Amino acid sequence: MSWWRARKASPAIPRVSLLWLLVAQALVILPHLGHLPVWIAGLWLVCATWRIQVFRMRTTYPGALTKGFMLLAAAVGVYASRGSLIGLDAGVALLVSTFLLKLVELKTRRDALVLVFLGFFVVLTSYLFDDSLPAALYSLLPVIALLAALIGLQHSGLGEKPWPTLRLAASLLLQAVPLMLVLFVLFPRLGPLWSVPMAGEGGGRGLAESMTPGDIAELSQSSELAFRASFDGSPPPRSELYWRALTFEHFDGRRWSQLPEPPRAEPAWRAEGPSLSYSIVMQASGQSWLFALDTARTELEQTRLMGDFRLQRRRPVEQNLLYRVTSWPQALREPQASPRLGVALQLPEDGNPRARRWAAQLRQRHAQPQALVDALLAHFARERFFYTLKPPLAGADTVDHFLFDSRRGFCAHYAGAMTFVLRAAGVPARVVAGYQGGEYNPDGNYVMVRQFDAHAWVEYWLPGRGWVSVDPTFQVAPERIEQGLEQALPAEDAFRAGTALSPLRYRHVEWLNSLRLSWDSLNYAWQRQVLGYQGEAQLALLRDWFGQVDGRRLGLLLVASAALLLGALALLLLKPWQREHDPLLRLYQRFERLLARHGLRRQAGEGPLAFAERAARALPAQAEEIHAFARRFAQQRYADASPDPGALRRALRRLRRRLPHLWRDAPLRPLDGAGGQPPDNCYARPSESAQLLREESP
């Protein structure tokens, strides 16, 4: 039971520490409210109110039964709102709930320490949901509040002063920044021991593994960022930016989908024409495919080019990902026939009879596949087809309805219909889904691609030429490819439905748009230079700075840099060059600091004997020791030819033993006289001290 006695003997929590704990809890949970159940905010209000009432002695701490019930209710609430107690969302919700519930049983300093350290951990979990620059800057606020609560637990003179406690916490955090930078640059980047599934990963964000025309139309109403791409040099024209993500080869009559990819080597292709080198910062999608221009090659670990020419990663993209790519847009892709061509001719056994008959007619009129493709594109350009996000509802034969009845649709309608007709005519074809275009940001020389840039186009196969890309949407709405969706659909409110509060709505206001682009450029630099500083990026930088770097050399460099930095920080804080070298004056400074802790500070120009007289009146029980030290100091400082610091040190020690221990007593009493730090020349008045010494000498 010794631990129980130690717990009961532990000092109570100071008011200032409790105050900063409450503030810290509010700041910690605030960024989580967007993805946590709403009742979490109510739970914090209940716990905070209960603890405040306990502090005001208007209620008591909850008993064991009450605490058990509250914990069980929180677990049931998490399960009811998330459907599980396992996973990122549920795990963070449970962690935040226990972080809040700990407040109601907060009795001792040990409880407060547990709460503070748990708060630091909850702050870290917020980066799993948002690692942007604003989120990183905001996280400093709860960290400072938690440090202030930690300082307030020390029962020092700051125990009743909230703002000095906060200033000290901010100062400590600022002092830690240099060491943090050294660790950031030099500490080895280790791979994760396990994979943490991201929130909302069930269906991913953005494109999915299958497509109906309505899916991309719905996605095009979102202004959420998909990725940013920075080219080595000027980016290509917008009309050439076709960012491949998925290849749909199976059609069931309504939906296009991917086929399972058998394990195989990289597809046959040959690089031709100029190459493009660029880097991409991809937003977390919960999916395993990457975005790139055709035909792509990357050195990213656990990533390869699949048989349908998409880039596939072994793990889903659960956090923002930086990778470099080299693409050859004019590459020759699979010029020789392969078993995959059979898949590219698959169609359902029945359905869409008019489209099948039309395909047979086109095949009779155009024996060459390329001529058939040209005729099909000319048909889209010549006939009255319309590009819209609001096509009429179709029946069972979706392709027939689009080609011969409504003639209204989005890119997925045109790509799906063209692929169907080509297959029915005997030309291998497939649908490619990804993004087209992007907004160029001149501030950072990169392209921003958003969800409303989602697009679908067609690939068909020709002997000797391999896979050739074509975009039927360009025949109907060329402004969609050359300028963007907003210019292609200026009159449709559906495009703006997902951007009600987005600054994209105000791109026509020049200064607002410039401010938006500058802010995005700053965020992009954060993503690339800070969050993208991983593995290969770290090794490349260290090789540029220090040459060949191995584990031993990196460890020595890290230790030496940290020691040098801590030494410089210690010199800056301790300022040994400002310390008094005279042993007598150093002892007198200790004497002044000792009395200052009891509210007695020497006034400017006040001699040592006059100060001792005033201090003796304030502390009559220690008057003899105060006078003894002051007389001995004046005698050795101004009269003796060979001073004895040892005797003066013993006199100071006797005075210290007679003075009460302030850390066990009440707060300091008010200062006696005009307080303040003594000036630098406070000891340079020997005439007054000598005069007082002569007057007191027998």
Coordinates of N, CA, C and O in Angstrom, one line a residue, residues 346-420:
Q346 N -13.7 -7.6 -75.3 CA -14.8 -8.2 -74.6 C -16.1 -7.3 -74.6 O -15.9 -6.0 -74.4
L347 N -17.2 -7.8 -74.8 CA -18.5 -7.1 -74.7 C -19.5 -8.1 -74.1 O -19.4 -9.3 -74.2
P348 N -20.6 -7.6 -73.5 CA -21.7 -8.5 -73.0 C -22.3 -9.2 -74.2 O -22.2 -8.7 -75.3
E349 N -22.9 -10.3 -73.9 CA -23.5 -11.1 -75.0 C -24.7 -10.4 -75.7 O -24.9 -10.6 -76.9
D350 N -25.4 -9.5 -75.0 CA -26.5 -8.8 -75.6 C -26.5 -7.4 -75.0 O -25.8 -7.0 -74.2
G351 N -27.5 -6.6 -75.5 CA -27.6 -5.2 -75.1 C -27.1 -4.3 -76.1 O -26.2 -4.6 -76.9
N352 N -27.7 -3.1 -76.2 CA -27.3 -2.0 -77.1 C -27.2 -2.4 -78.5 O -26.2 -2.3 -79.2
P353 N -28.3 -3.0 -79.0 CA -28.3 -3.5 -80.4 C -28.1 -2.4 -81.5 O -27.4 -2.7 -82.5
R354 N -28.6 -1.2 -81.3 CA -28.4 -0.2 -82.3 C -26.9 0.2 -82.5 O -26.4 0.4 -83.6
A355 N -26.2 0.2 -81.3 CA -24.8 0.5 -81.4 C -24.0 -0.6 -82.1 O -23.0 -0.3 -82.8
R356 N -24.4 -1.8 -81.9 CA -23.7 -2.9 -82.5 C -23.9 -2.9 -84.0 O -23.0 -3.1 -84.8
R357 N -25.2 -2.6 -84.5 CA -25.4 -2.5 -85.9 C -24.6 -1.4 -86.5 O -24.1 -1.5 -87.6
W358 N -24.6 -0.3 -85.8 CA -23.8 0.9 -86.4 C -22.3 0.6 -86.5 O -21.7 0.9 -87.4
A359 N -21.8 -0.2 -85.5 CA -20.4 -0.5 -85.5 C -20.1 -1.5 -86.7 O -19.1 -1.3 -87.4
A360 N -21.1 -2.4 -87.0 CA -20.9 -3.3 -88.2 C -20.9 -2.4 -89.5 O -20.1 -2.7 -90.4
Q361 N -21.8 -1.4 -89.6 CA -21.8 -0.6 -90.8 C -20.5 0.2 -90.9 O -20.0 0.3 -92.0
L362 N -20.0 0.7 -89.8 CA -18.7 1.5 -89.9 C -17.6 0.5 -90.4 O -16.7 0.9 -91.1
R363 N -17.6 -0.7 -89.9 CA -16.6 -1.7 -90.3 C -16.6 -2.0 -91.8 O -15.6 -2.1 -92.4
Q364 N -17.8 -2.0 -92.3 CA -18.0 -2.3 -93.7 C -17.5 -1.1 -94.6 O -16.9 -1.3 -95.6
R365 N -17.7 0.1 -94.1 CA -17.3 1.3 -94.9 C -15.8 1.6 -94.7 O -15.2 2.2 -95.6
H366 N -15.2 1.2 -93.6 CA -13.8 1.6 -93.3 C -13.1 0.3 -92.9 O -13.2 -0.2 -91.7
A367 N -12.4 -0.3 -93.8 CA -11.7 -1.5 -93.5 C -10.5 -1.3 -92.6 O -10.2 -2.3 -91.8
Q368 N -9.9 -0.2 -92.7 CA -8.7 0.1 -91.8 C -9.1 0.6 -90.5 O -10.0 1.5 -90.4
P369 N -8.6 0.1 -89.4 CA -9.0 0.5 -88.0 C -8.8 2.0 -87.8 O -9.7 2.7 -87.2
Q370 N -7.7 2.6 -88.3 CA -7.5 4.0 -88.1 C -8.6 4.9 -88.8 O -9.1 5.9 -88.3
A371 N -9.0 4.4 -90.0 CA -10.0 5.1 -90.7 C -11.4 5.0 -90.0 O -12.1 6.0 -89.9
L372 N -11.6 3.9 -89.4 CA -12.8 3.7 -88.6 C -12.8 4.7 -87.4 O -13.8 5.3 -87.1
V373 N -11.7 4.8 -86.7 CA -11.5 5.7 -85.6 C -11.8 7.1 -86.0 O -12.5 7.9 -85.4
D374 N -11.2 7.5 -87.2 CA -11.4 8.9 -87.7 C -12.8 9.1 -88.0 O -13.3 10.2 -87.7
A375 N -13.5 8.2 -88.5 CA -14.9 8.4 -88.9 C -15.8 8.5 -87.6 O -16.7 9.3 -87.6
L376 N -15.4 7.8 -86.6 CA -16.2 7.9 -85.3 C -16.0 9.2 -84.7 O -16.9 9.9 -84.2
L377 N -14.7 9.7 -84.7 CA -14.5 11.1 -84.1 C -15.2 12.1 -85.0 O -15.7 13.1 -84.4
A378 N -15.2 12.0 -86.3 CA -15.9 13.0 -87.1 C -17.4 13.0 -86.8 O -18.0 14.0 -86.9
H379 N -17.9 11.8 -86.6 CA -19.3 11.7 -86.2 C -19.6 12.6 -85.0 O -20.6 13.3 -84.9
F380 N -18.8 12.4 -83.9 CA -19.0 13.2 -82.7 C -18.9 14.7 -83.0 O -19.6 15.5 -82.4
A381 N -18.0 15.1 -83.9 CA -17.8 16.5 -84.1 C -18.9 17.1 -85.0 O -19.2 18.3 -84.9
R382 N -19.4 16.2 -85.9 CA -20.4 16.7 -86.9 C -21.8 16.8 -86.4 O -22.5 17.7 -86.6
E383 N -22.2 15.7 -85.6 CA -23.6 15.7 -85.1 C -23.7 16.5 -83.9 O -22.8 17.0 -83.3
R384 N -25.0 16.8 -83.5 CA -25.3 17.7 -82.4 C -25.2 16.9 -81.1 O -26.2 16.4 -80.5
F385 N -24.0 16.7 -80.6 CA -23.8 16.2 -79.3 C -23.5 17.3 -78.3 O -22.9 18.4 -78.7
F386 N -23.9 17.1 -77.1 CA -23.7 18.2 -76.1 C -22.9 17.7 -74.9 O -23.1 16.5 -74.5
Y387 N -22.1 18.5 -74.3 CA -21.3 18.2 -73.2 C -21.9 18.8 -71.9 O -22.1 20.0 -71.8
T388 N -22.4 17.9 -71.0 CA -23.1 18.4 -69.8 C -22.9 17.5 -68.7 O -22.6 16.3 -68.8
L389 N -23.0 18.0 -67.5 CA -23.0 17.2 -66.2 C -24.3 16.7 -65.8 O -24.5 16.0 -64.9
K390 N -25.4 17.1 -66.6 CA -26.7 16.8 -66.2 C -27.4 16.0 -67.4 O -28.4 16.5 -68.0
P391 N -26.9 14.9 -67.8 CA -27.6 14.1 -68.9 C -28.9 13.5 -68.4 O -29.1 13.3 -67.2
P392 N -29.8 13.3 -69.3 CA -31.1 12.6 -68.9 C -30.8 11.2 -68.5 O -29.8 10.5 -68.9
L393 N -31.7 10.6 -67.7 CA -31.6 9.2 -67.2 C -31.7 8.3 -68.4 O -32.5 8.5 -69.3
A394 N -30.9 7.2 -68.4 CA -30.9 6.3 -69.5 C -31.6 5.0 -69.0 O -31.6 4.7 -67.8
G395 N -32.0 4.2 -69.9 CA -32.6 2.9 -69.6 C -31.5 1.8 -69.5 O -30.4 2.0 -69.2
A396 N -31.9 0.6 -69.9 CA -31.0 -0.6 -69.8 C -29.9 -0.4 -70.8 O -28.7 -0.8 -70.5
D397 N -30.2 0.0 -72.0 CA -29.2 0.2 -73.1 C -28.6 1.6 -73.0 O -29.0 2.5 -73.8
T398 N -27.6 1.8 -72.2 CA -27.1 3.1 -71.9 C -26.3 3.6 -73.1 O -26.4 4.8 -73.4
V399 N -25.6 2.8 -73.9 CA -24.9 3.3 -75.0 C -25.8 3.7 -76.1 O -25.6 4.8 -76.7
D400 N -26.8 2.9 -76.4 CA -27.8 3.3 -77.4 C -28.5 4.6 -77.1 O -28.7 5.4 -77.9
H401 N -28.9 4.7 -75.8 CA -29.6 5.9 -75.4 C -28.8 7.2 -75.6 O -29.2 8.2 -76.1
F402 N -27.5 7.0 -75.3 CA -26.6 8.2 -75.4 C -26.3 8.5 -76.9 O -26.4 9.7 -77.3
L403 N -26.0 7.5 -77.7 CA -25.6 7.8 -79.1 C -26.8 8.2 -80.0 O -26.6 9.0 -80.9
F404 N -28.0 7.7 -79.7 CA -29.1 7.9 -80.7 C -30.3 8.6 -80.1 O -31.1 9.1 -80.9
D405 N -30.3 8.8 -78.8 CA -31.5 9.5 -78.3 C -31.1 10.8 -77.6 O -31.4 11.9 -78.1
S406 N -30.4 10.8 -76.5 CA -30.2 12.0 -75.7 C -29.0 12.9 -76.4 O -29.1 14.1 -76.4
R407 N -27.9 12.2 -76.7 CA -26.7 12.8 -77.3 C -26.2 13.9 -76.3 O -25.5 14.9 -76.7
R408 N -26.4 13.7 -75.0 CA -26.0 14.6 -74.0 C -25.2 13.8 -72.9 O -25.7 12.7 -72.5
G409 N -24.0 14.2 -72.6 CA -23.3 13.4 -71.6 C -22.0 14.1 -71.2 O -21.6 15.2 -71.7
F410 N -21.3 13.4 -70.3 CA -20.0 13.9 -69.8 C -18.9 13.0 -70.5 O -19.2 12.2 -71.3
C411 N -17.7 13.3 -70.1 CA -16.6 12.6 -70.7 C -16.7 11.1 -70.7 O -16.3 10.4 -71.6
A412 N -17.2 10.5 -69.5 CA -17.4 9.1 -69.4 C -18.4 8.5 -70.4 O -18.2 7.4 -70.9
H413 N -19.4 9.3 -70.8 CA -20.3 8.9 -71.8 C -19.6 8.7 -73.1 O -19.8 7.7 -73.8
Y414 N -18.9 9.7 -73.5 CA -18.2 9.7 -74.8 C -17.1 8.6 -74.9 O -17.0 7.9 -75.9
A415 N -16.3 8.5 -73.8 CA -15.3 7.4 -73.8 C -15.9 6.0 -73.8 O -15.4 5.1 -74.5
G416 N -16.9 5.8 -72.9 CA -17.5 4.5 -72.9 C -18.2 4.1 -74.2 O -18.1 3.0 -74.7
A417 N -18.9 5.1 -74.8 CA -19.6 4.8 -76.1 C -18.6 4.5 -77.2 O -18.8 3.5 -78.0
M418 N -17.6 5.3 -77.3 CA -16.6 5.1 -78.4 C -15.9 3.7 -78.2 O -15.7 3.0 -79.2
T419 N -15.5 3.4 -76.9 CA -14.9 2.1 -76.7 C -15.8 0.9 -77.1 O -15.4 -0.1 -77.7
F420 N -17.1 1.1 -76.7 CA -18.1 0.0 -77.1 C -18.1 -0.2 -78.6 O -18.1 -1.3 -79.1

